[in-house]
GROMACS .gro file of C-alpha atoms in nm:
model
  416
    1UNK     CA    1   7.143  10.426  11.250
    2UNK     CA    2   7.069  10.637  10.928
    3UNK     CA    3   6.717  10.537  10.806
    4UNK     CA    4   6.760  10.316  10.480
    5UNK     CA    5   6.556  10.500  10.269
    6UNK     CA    6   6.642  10.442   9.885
    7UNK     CA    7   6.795  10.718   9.671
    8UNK     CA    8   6.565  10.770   9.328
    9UNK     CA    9   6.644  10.561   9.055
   10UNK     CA   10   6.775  10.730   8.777
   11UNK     CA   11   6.766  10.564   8.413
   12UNK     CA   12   7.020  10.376   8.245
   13UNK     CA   13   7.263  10.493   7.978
   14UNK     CA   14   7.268  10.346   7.665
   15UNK     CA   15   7.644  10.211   7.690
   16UNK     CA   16   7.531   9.992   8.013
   17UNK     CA   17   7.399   9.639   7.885
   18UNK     CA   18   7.081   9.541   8.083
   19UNK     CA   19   7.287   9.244   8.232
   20UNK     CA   20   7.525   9.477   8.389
   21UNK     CA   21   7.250   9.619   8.605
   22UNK     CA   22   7.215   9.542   8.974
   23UNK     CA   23   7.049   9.805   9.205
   24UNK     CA   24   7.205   9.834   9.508
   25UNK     CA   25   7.238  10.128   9.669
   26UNK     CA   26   7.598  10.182   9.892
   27UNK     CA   27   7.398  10.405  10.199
   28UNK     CA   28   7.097  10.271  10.213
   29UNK     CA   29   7.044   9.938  10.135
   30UNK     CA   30   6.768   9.790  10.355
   31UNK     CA   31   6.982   9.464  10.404
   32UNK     CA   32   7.333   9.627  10.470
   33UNK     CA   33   7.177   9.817  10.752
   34UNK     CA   34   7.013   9.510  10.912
   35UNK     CA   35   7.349   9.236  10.826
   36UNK     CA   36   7.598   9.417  10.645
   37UNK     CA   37   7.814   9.121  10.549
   38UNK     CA   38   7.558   8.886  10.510
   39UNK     CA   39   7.445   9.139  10.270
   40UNK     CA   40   7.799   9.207  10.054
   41UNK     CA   41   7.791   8.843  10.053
   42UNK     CA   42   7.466   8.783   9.867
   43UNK     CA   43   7.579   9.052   9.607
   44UNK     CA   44   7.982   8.850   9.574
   45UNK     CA   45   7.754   8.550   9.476
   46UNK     CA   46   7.491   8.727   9.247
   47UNK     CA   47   7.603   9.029   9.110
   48UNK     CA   48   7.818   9.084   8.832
   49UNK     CA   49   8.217   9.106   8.888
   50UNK     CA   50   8.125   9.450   8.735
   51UNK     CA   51   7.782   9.635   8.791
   52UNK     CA   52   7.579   9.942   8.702
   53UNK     CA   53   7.363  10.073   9.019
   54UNK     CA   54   7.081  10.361   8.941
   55UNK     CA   55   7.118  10.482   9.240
   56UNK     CA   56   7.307  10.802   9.382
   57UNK     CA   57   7.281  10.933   9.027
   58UNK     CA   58   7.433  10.573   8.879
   59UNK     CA   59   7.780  10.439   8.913
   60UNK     CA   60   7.976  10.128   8.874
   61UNK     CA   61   8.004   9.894   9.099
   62UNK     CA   62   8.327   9.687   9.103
   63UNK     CA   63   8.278   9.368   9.328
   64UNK     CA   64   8.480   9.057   9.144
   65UNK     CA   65   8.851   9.048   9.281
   66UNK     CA   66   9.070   9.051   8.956
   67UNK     CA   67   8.831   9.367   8.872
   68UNK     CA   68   8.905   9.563   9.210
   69UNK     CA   69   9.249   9.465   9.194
   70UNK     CA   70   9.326   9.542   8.856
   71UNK     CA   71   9.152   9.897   8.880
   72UNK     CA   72   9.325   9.954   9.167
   73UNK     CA   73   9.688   9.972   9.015
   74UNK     CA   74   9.565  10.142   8.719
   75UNK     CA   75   9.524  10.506   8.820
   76UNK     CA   76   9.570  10.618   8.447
   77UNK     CA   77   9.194  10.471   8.374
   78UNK     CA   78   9.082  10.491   8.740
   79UNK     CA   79   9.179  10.816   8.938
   80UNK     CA   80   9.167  10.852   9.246
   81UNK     CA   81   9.096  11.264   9.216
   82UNK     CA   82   8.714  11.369   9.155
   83UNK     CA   83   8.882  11.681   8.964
   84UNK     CA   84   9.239  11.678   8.801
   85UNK     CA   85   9.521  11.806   9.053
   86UNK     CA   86   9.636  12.073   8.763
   87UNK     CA   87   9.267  12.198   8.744
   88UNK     CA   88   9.268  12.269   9.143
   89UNK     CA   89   9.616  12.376   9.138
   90UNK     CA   90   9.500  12.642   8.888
   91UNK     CA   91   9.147  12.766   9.072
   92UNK     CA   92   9.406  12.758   9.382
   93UNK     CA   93   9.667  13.015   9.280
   94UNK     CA   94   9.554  13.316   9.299
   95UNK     CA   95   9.301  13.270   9.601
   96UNK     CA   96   9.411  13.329   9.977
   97UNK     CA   97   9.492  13.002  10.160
   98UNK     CA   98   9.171  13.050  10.355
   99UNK     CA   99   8.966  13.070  10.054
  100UNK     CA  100   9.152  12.754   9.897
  101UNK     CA  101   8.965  12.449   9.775
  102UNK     CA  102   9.119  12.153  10.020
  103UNK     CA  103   9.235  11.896   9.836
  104UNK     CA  104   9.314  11.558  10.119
  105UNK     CA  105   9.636  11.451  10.064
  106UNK     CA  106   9.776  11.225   9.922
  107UNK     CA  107   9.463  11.002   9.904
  108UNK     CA  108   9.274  11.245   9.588
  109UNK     CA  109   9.547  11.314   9.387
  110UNK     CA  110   9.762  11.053   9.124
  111UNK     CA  111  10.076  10.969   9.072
  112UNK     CA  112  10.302  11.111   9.002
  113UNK     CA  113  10.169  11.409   9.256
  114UNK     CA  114  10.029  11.139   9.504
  115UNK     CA  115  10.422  10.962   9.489
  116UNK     CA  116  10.589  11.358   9.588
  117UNK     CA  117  10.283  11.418   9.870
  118UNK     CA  118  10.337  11.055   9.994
  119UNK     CA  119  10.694  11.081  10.082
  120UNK     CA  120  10.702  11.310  10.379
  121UNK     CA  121  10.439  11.062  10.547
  122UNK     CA  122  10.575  10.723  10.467
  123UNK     CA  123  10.879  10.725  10.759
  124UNK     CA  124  10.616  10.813  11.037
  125UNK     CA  125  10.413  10.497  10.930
  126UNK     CA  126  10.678  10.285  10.832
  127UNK     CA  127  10.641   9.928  11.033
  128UNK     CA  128  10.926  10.087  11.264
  129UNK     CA  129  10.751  10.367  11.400
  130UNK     CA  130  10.425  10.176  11.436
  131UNK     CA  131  10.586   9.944  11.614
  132UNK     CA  132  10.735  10.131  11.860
  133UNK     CA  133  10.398  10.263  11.949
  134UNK     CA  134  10.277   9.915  12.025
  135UNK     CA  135  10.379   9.918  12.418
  136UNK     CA  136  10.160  10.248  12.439
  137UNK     CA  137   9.914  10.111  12.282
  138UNK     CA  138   9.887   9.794  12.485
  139UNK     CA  139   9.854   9.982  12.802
  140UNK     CA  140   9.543  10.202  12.669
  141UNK     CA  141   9.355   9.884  12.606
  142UNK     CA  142   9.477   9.736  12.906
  143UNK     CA  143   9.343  10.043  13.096
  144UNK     CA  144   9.024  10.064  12.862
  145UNK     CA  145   8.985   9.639  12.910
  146UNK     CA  146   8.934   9.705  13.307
  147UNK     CA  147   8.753   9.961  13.309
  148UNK     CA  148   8.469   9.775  13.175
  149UNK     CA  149   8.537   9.435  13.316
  150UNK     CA  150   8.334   9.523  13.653
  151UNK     CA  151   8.005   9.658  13.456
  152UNK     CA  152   7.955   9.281  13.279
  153UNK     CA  153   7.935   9.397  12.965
  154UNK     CA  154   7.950   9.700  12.742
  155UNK     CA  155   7.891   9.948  12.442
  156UNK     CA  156   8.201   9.819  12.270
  157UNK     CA  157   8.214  10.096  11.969
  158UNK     CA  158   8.197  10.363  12.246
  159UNK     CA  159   8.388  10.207  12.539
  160UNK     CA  160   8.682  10.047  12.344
  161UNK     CA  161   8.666  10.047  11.920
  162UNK     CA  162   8.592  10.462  11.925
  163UNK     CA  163   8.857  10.568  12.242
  164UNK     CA  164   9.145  10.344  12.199
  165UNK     CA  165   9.238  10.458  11.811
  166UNK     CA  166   9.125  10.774  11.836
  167UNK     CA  167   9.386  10.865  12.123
  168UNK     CA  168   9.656  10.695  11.936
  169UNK     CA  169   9.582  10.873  11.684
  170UNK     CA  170   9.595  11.226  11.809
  171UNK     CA  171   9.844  11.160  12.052
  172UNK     CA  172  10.043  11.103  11.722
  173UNK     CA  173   9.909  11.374  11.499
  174UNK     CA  174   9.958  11.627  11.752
  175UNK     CA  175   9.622  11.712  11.818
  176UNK     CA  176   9.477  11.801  12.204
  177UNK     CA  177   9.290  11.462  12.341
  178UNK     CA  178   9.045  11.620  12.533
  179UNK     CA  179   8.888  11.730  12.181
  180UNK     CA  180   8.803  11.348  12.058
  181UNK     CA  181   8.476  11.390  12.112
  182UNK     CA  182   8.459  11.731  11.950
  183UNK     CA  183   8.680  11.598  11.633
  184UNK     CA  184   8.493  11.262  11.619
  185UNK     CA  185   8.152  11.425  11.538
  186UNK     CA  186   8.300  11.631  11.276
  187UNK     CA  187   8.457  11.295  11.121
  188UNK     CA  188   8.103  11.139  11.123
  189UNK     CA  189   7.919  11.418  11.009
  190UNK     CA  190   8.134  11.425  10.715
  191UNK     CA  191   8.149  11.016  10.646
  192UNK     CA  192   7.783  10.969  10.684
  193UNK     CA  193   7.683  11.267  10.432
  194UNK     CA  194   7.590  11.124  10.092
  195UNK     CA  195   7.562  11.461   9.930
  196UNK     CA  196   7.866  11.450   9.664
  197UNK     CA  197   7.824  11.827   9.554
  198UNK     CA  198   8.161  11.973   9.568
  199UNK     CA  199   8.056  12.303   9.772
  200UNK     CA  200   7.899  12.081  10.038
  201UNK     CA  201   8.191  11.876  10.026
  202UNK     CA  202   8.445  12.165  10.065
  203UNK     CA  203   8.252  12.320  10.369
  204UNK     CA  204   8.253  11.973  10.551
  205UNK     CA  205   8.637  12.009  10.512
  206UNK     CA  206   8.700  12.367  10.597
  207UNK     CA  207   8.505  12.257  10.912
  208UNK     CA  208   8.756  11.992  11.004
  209UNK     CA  209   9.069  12.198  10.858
  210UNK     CA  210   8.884  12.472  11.100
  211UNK     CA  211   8.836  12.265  11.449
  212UNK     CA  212   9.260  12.177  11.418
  213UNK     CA  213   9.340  12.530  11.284
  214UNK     CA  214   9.528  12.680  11.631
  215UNK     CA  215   9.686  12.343  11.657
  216UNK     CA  216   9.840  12.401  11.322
  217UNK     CA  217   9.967  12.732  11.352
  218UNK     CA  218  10.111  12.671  11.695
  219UNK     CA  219  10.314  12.389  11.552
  220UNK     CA  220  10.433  12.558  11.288
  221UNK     CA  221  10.622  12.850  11.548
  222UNK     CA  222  10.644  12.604  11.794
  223UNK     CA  223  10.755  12.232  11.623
  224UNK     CA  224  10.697  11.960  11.864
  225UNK     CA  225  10.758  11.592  11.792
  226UNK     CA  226  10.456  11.467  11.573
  227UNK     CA  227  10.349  11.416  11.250
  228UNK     CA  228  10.186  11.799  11.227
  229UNK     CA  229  10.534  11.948  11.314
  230UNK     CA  230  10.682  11.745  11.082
  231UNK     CA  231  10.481  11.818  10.818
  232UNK     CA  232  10.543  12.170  10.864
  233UNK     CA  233  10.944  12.074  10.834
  234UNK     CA  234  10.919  11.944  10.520
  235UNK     CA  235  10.921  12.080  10.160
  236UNK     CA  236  10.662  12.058   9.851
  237UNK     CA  237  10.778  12.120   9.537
  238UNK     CA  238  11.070  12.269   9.679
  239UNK     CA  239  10.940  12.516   9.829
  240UNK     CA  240  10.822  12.562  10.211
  241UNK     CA  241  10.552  12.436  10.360
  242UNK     CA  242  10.205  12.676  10.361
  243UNK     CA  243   9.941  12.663  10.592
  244UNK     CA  244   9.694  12.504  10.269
  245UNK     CA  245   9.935  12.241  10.240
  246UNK     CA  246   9.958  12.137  10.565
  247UNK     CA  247   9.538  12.149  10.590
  248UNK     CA  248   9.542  11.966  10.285
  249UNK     CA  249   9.767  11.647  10.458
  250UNK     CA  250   9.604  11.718  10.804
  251UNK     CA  251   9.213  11.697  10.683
  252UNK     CA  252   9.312  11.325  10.503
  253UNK     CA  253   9.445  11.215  10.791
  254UNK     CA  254   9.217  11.359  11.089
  255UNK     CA  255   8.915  11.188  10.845
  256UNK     CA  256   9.078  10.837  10.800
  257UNK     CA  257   9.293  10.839  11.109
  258UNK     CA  258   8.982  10.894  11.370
  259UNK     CA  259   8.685  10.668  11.180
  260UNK     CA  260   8.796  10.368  11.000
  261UNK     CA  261   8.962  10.112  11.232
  262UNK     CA  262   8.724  10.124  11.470
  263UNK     CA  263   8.483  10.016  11.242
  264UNK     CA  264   8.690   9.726  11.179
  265UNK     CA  265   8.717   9.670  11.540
  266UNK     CA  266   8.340   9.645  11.567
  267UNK     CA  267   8.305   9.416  11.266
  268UNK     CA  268   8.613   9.178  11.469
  269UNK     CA  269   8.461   9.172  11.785
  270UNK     CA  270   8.107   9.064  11.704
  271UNK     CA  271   8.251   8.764  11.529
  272UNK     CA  272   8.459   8.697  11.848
  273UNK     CA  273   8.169   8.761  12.045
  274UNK     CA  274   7.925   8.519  11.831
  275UNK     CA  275   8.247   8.250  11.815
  276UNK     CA  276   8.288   8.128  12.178
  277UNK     CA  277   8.475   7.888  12.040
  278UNK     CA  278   8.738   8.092  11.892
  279UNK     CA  279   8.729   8.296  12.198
  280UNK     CA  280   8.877   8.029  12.370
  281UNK     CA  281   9.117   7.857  12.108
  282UNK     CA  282   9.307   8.170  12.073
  283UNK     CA  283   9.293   8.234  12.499
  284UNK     CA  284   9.478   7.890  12.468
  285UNK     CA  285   9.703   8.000  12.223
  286UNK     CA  286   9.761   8.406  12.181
  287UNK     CA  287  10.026   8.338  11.929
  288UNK     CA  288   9.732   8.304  11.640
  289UNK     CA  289   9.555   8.608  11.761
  290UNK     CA  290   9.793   8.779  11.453
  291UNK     CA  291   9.668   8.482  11.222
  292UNK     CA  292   9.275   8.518  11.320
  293UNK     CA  293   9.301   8.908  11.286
  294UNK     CA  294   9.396   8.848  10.898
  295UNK     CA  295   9.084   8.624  10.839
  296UNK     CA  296   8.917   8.845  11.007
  297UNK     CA  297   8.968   9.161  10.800
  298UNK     CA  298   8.918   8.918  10.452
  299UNK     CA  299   8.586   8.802  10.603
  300UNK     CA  300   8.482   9.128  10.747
  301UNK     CA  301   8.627   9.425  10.486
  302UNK     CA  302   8.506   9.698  10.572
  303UNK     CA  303   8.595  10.007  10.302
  304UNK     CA  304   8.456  10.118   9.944
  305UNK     CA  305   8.639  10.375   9.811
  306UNK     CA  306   8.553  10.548   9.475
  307UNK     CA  307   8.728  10.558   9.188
  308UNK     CA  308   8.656  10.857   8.851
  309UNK     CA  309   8.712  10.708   8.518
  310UNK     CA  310   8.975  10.943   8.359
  311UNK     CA  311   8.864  10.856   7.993
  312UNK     CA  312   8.629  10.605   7.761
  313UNK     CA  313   8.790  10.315   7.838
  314UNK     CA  314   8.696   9.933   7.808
  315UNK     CA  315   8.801   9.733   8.107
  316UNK     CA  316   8.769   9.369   8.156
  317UNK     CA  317   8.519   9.358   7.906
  318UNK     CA  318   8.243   9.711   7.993
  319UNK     CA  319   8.253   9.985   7.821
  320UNK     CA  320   8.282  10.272   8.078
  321UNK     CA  321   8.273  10.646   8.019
  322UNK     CA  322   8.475  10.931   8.138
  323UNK     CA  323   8.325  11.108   8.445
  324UNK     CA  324   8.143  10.805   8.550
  325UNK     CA  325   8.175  10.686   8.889
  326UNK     CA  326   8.317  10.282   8.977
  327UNK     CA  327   8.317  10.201   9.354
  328UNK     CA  328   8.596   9.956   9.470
  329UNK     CA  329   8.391   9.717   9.645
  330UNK     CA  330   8.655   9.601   9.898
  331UNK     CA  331   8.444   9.383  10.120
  332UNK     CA  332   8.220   9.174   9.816
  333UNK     CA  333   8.606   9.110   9.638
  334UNK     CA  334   8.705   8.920   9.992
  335UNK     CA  335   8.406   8.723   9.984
  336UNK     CA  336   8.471   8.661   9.586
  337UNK     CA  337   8.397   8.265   9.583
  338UNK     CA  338   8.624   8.312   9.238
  339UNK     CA  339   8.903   8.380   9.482
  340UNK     CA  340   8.851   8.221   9.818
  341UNK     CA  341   8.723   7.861   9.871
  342UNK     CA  342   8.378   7.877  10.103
  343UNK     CA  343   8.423   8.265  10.103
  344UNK     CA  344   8.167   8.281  10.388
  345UNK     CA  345   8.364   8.055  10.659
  346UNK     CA  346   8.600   8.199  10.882
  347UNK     CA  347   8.871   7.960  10.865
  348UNK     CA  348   9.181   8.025  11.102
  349UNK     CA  349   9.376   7.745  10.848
  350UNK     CA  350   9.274   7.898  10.567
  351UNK     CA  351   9.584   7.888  10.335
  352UNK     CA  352   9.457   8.231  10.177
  353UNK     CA  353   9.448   8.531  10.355
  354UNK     CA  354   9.593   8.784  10.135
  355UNK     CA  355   9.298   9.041  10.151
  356UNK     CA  356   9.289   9.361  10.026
  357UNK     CA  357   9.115   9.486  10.328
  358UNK     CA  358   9.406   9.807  10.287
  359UNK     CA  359   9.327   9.853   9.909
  360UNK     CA  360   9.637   9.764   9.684
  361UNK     CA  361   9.824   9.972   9.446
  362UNK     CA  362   9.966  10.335   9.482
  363UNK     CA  363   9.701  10.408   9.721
  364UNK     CA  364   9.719  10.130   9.949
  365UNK     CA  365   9.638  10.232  10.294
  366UNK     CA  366   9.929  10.408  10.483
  367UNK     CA  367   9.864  10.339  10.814
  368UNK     CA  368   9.774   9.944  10.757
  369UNK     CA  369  10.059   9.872  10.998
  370UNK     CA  370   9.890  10.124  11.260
  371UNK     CA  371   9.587   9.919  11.195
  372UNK     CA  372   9.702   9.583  11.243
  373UNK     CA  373   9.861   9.637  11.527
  374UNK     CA  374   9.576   9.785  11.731
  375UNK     CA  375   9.352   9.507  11.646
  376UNK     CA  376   9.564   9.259  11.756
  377UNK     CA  377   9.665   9.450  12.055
  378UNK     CA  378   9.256   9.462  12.157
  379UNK     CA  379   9.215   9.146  12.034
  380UNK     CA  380   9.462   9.016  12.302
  381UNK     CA  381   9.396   9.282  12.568
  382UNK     CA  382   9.018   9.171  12.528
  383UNK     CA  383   9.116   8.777  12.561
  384UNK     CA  384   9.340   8.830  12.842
  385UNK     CA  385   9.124   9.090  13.066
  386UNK     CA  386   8.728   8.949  13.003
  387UNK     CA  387   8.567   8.656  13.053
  388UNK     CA  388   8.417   8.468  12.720
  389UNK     CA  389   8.210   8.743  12.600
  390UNK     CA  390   7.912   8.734  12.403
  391UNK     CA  391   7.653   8.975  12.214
  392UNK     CA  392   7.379   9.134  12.407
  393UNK     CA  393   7.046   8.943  12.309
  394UNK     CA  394   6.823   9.224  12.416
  395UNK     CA  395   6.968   9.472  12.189
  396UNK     CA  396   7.025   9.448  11.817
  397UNK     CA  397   7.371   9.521  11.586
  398UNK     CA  398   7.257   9.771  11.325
  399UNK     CA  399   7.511   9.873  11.052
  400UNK     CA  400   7.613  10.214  10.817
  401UNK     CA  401   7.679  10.198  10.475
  402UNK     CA  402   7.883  10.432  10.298
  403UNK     CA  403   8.270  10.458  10.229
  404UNK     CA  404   8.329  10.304  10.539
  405UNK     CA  405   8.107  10.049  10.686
  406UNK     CA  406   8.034   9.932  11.011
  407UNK     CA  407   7.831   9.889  11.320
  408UNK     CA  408   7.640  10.167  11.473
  409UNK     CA  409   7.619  10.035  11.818
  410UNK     CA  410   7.782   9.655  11.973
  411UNK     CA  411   7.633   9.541  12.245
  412UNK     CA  412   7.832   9.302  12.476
  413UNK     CA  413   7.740   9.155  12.776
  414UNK     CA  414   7.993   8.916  13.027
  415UNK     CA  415   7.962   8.716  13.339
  416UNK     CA  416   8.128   8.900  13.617
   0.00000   0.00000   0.00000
C-alpha cells in the first residue's frame, strides 16, 4: 500500500468560488486507502457535482453524472491530450524514432486523430473477436480456480485477478508470457507514480516501449497472428507503419491491457466474498452472473481518467480555465444518488445499470467487451470450482488511489 500522505495544498485561484472547493486528494486520501468506495461514496453525497481540489497542484474534480457524461463527449472543451497532437507531431519530426516523445495511442490524442488511430484496433476488439476468446479464457480460470481450491483460501489479486488477464492479454498482444511478471512491475511502477512532469513521464514510457522492443521488431520481419503484427500491417496517414508508431499503440495498450481489470476483479470479488448470500443465489442460477457483473461495475467503478481544458470555457455553470486539469470521477458519478435510487445498495433488480464504468464518448474503453467477459467468466469459474468463500478476518483489504483504483492485496479464505 502507498502511504497516504497528503500532497501540499496549494492556494486557490481567483475564478474558483469558495463553494466549489472540496479537498480531496486522488492518491492519497487517508479514507480511499482504508475503504475506497465507502470513501467515493461520501464525496457523491457531499461534494459538489463539480469541485476544485488544492491538491496535486489543484484540479477539478468532476463527480455529478450529467457533468462526467457531458465532458466526456465534448473533447473540443475537454481533451483528452496533455499537449496538442500537432505540437508533438512537430517536436517529433525531425528527431530519430528512438529519441521520439511517445504519445499512447489512441487514448491522448482527439478526434479527429484519435477516430484515424482507432480504426486499425477496433476489428481485434470488436464483440466477435472477444468472443471467440471466451473458451480460452474459461479454461485459464478453470485451471487457475483449482489450483487454489486445495490451499482453502488465497491471495486473490495475485493467484487469480493479476494472472488470468494478464495472459490473455499477452497471449493476444503478442508478447512472451513468461515476462508477466517482468511487464507487470513496469505497469505499476508507472500507474502508481504521481509525478505528472512530462520528462518523468516520457522515461516511464520509453521503459515499457523498451522491455517489448525485440518483440516489436521481430514482428515486424516476422508477422505472426496478433494484434502487434497487425499493427505493423496497417497504414497511418497513408503511409507505412514506423517503429514510433507502433510503440506509440503498443505502450497504451501494454499499460491498460495488463492493470485495469484486475482491479475490477478485486473490487467484484470482495463484494462476492462479503455477500454469501449472493454467492449462493447466483450458484443457483448462473444465468444472472452477466446481470450481477453489471451492478457490480456501477457499484464498484473503478477508473478516473483526466481530462485538459482546451480553452476558458463555462460548463454547467464553473468557469474553468485553459490548462487546468478536471478528473472524470467515474466511480462517485455511479454512486450519483441524482442518478441511481439508494446508490449504495447492490441491487441485482435494479432497473438501472447503465454505468459508465468504460467511460462514454469517443474514448470509451476499447476493450470493455474483453473486460466483461473475463469477469463473468471468473465470476462463474469461481462459483462453480470453490466453496462459499469469504474474506480473510485476520488480514485487512487496503486500497490505491490514482487513475485506476483498487485493492492492494484480497485475502480469501474457504472451507476445504
Amino acid at each position: 500500500m502507498v502511504q497516504a500522505s497528503l500532497t501540499p495544498a496549494v492556494p486557490k485561484p481567483d475564478h474558483v468560488p469558495d463553494a466549489l472547493v472540496f479537498d480531496y486528494d486522488h492518491y492519497f486520501d487517508p479514507a480511499l486507502h482504508k475503504d475506497a468506495h465507502a470513501r467515493i461514496l461520501e464525496i457523491a453525497k457531499t461534494a459538489p457535482p463539480i469541485f476544485w481540489t488544492p491538491r496535486h497542484g489543484g484540479h477539478w474534480v468532476l463527480r455529478g453524472h450529467s457533468a462526467v457524461y457531458n465532458a466526456s463527449r465534448d473533447p473540443s472543451i475537454f481533451s483528452n491530450a496533455p499537449m496538442p497532437y500537432e505540437m508533438l507531431a512537430h517536436i517529433n519530426a525531425d528527431l530519430p524514432d528512438e529519441k521520439k516523445m511517445l504519445i499512447p495511442l489512441p487514448i491522448t490524442v482527439d478526434p479527429p486523430h484519435h477516430t484515424h488511430y482507432r480504426g486499425p484496433l477496433q476489428k481485434p476488439f470488436s464483440p466477435k473477436a472477444m468472443l471467440a476468446l471466451k473458451d480460452n479464457i474459461r479454461t485459464l480460470a478453470a485451471e487457475l480456480v483449482q489450483k487454489v481450491r486445495p490451499d482453502g483460501g488465497c491471495e486473490f489479486m495475485t493467484a487469480l485477478a493479476e494472472p488470468l488477464p494478464v495472459t490473455i492479454f499477452l497471449l493476444l498482444f503478442g508478447l512472451p508470457v513468461e515476462k508477466g511478471r517482468v511487464y507487470r512491475d513496469l505497469v505499476a511502477e508507472h500507474l502508481h507514480s504521481h509525478t505528472t512532469d512530462s520528462k518523468a513521464v516520457q522515461a516511464r514510457l520509453r521503459k515499457v516501449a523498451d522491455a517489448m522492443n525485440e518483440t516489436i521488431l521481430d514482428r515486424r520481419d516476422n508477422p505472426q497472428d496478433d494484434i502487434i503484427s497487425m499493427l505493423w500491417q496497417s497504414e497511418y496517414n497513408g503511409k507505412p507503419a514506423t517503429l514510433h508508431d507502433i510503440e506509440n499503440y503498443a505502450v497504451m495498450l501494454f499499460i491498460a491491457g495488463l492493470d485495469t481489470v484486475m482491479n475490477a476483479m478485486g473490487l467484484g470479488v470482495r463484494h462476492l466474498a462479503m455477500h454469501p448470500e449472493l454467492q449462493q443465489q447466483l450458484r443457483d442460477n448462473l444465468a444472472l452472473v452477466p446481470e450481477a457483473g453489471e451492478e457490480l461495475l456501477r457499484r464498484y467503478t473503478f477508473t478516473v481518467p483526466p481530462r485538459f481544458l482546451l480553452n476558458d470555457a463555462e460548463f454547467e455553470g464553473v468557469q474553468m480555465k485553459k490548462g487546468e486539469t478536471a478528473l472524470l470521477f467515474l466511480p462517485a458519478a455511479d454512486l450519483d444518488p441524482t442518478e441511481f435510487k439508494n446508490p449504495e445498495e447492490y441491487n441485482l433488480a435494479r432497473e438501472n445499470k447503465v454505468h459508465i464504468a468504460f467511460g462514454t464518448g469517443p474514448h470509451r474503453c476499447l476493450g470493455s467487451h474483453l473486460a466483461r467477459i473475463e469477469l463473468q467468466v471468473l465470476y462463474e469459474e469461481m462459483l462453480k470450482g470453490l466453496p462459499e468463500f469469504r474474506l480473510d478476518p485476520t488480514k485487512e483489504v487496503t486500497f490505491h488511489g490514482g487513475h485506476v483504483i483498487g485493492p492492494d492485496a484480497l485475502h480469501l479464505v474457504w472451507d476445504v
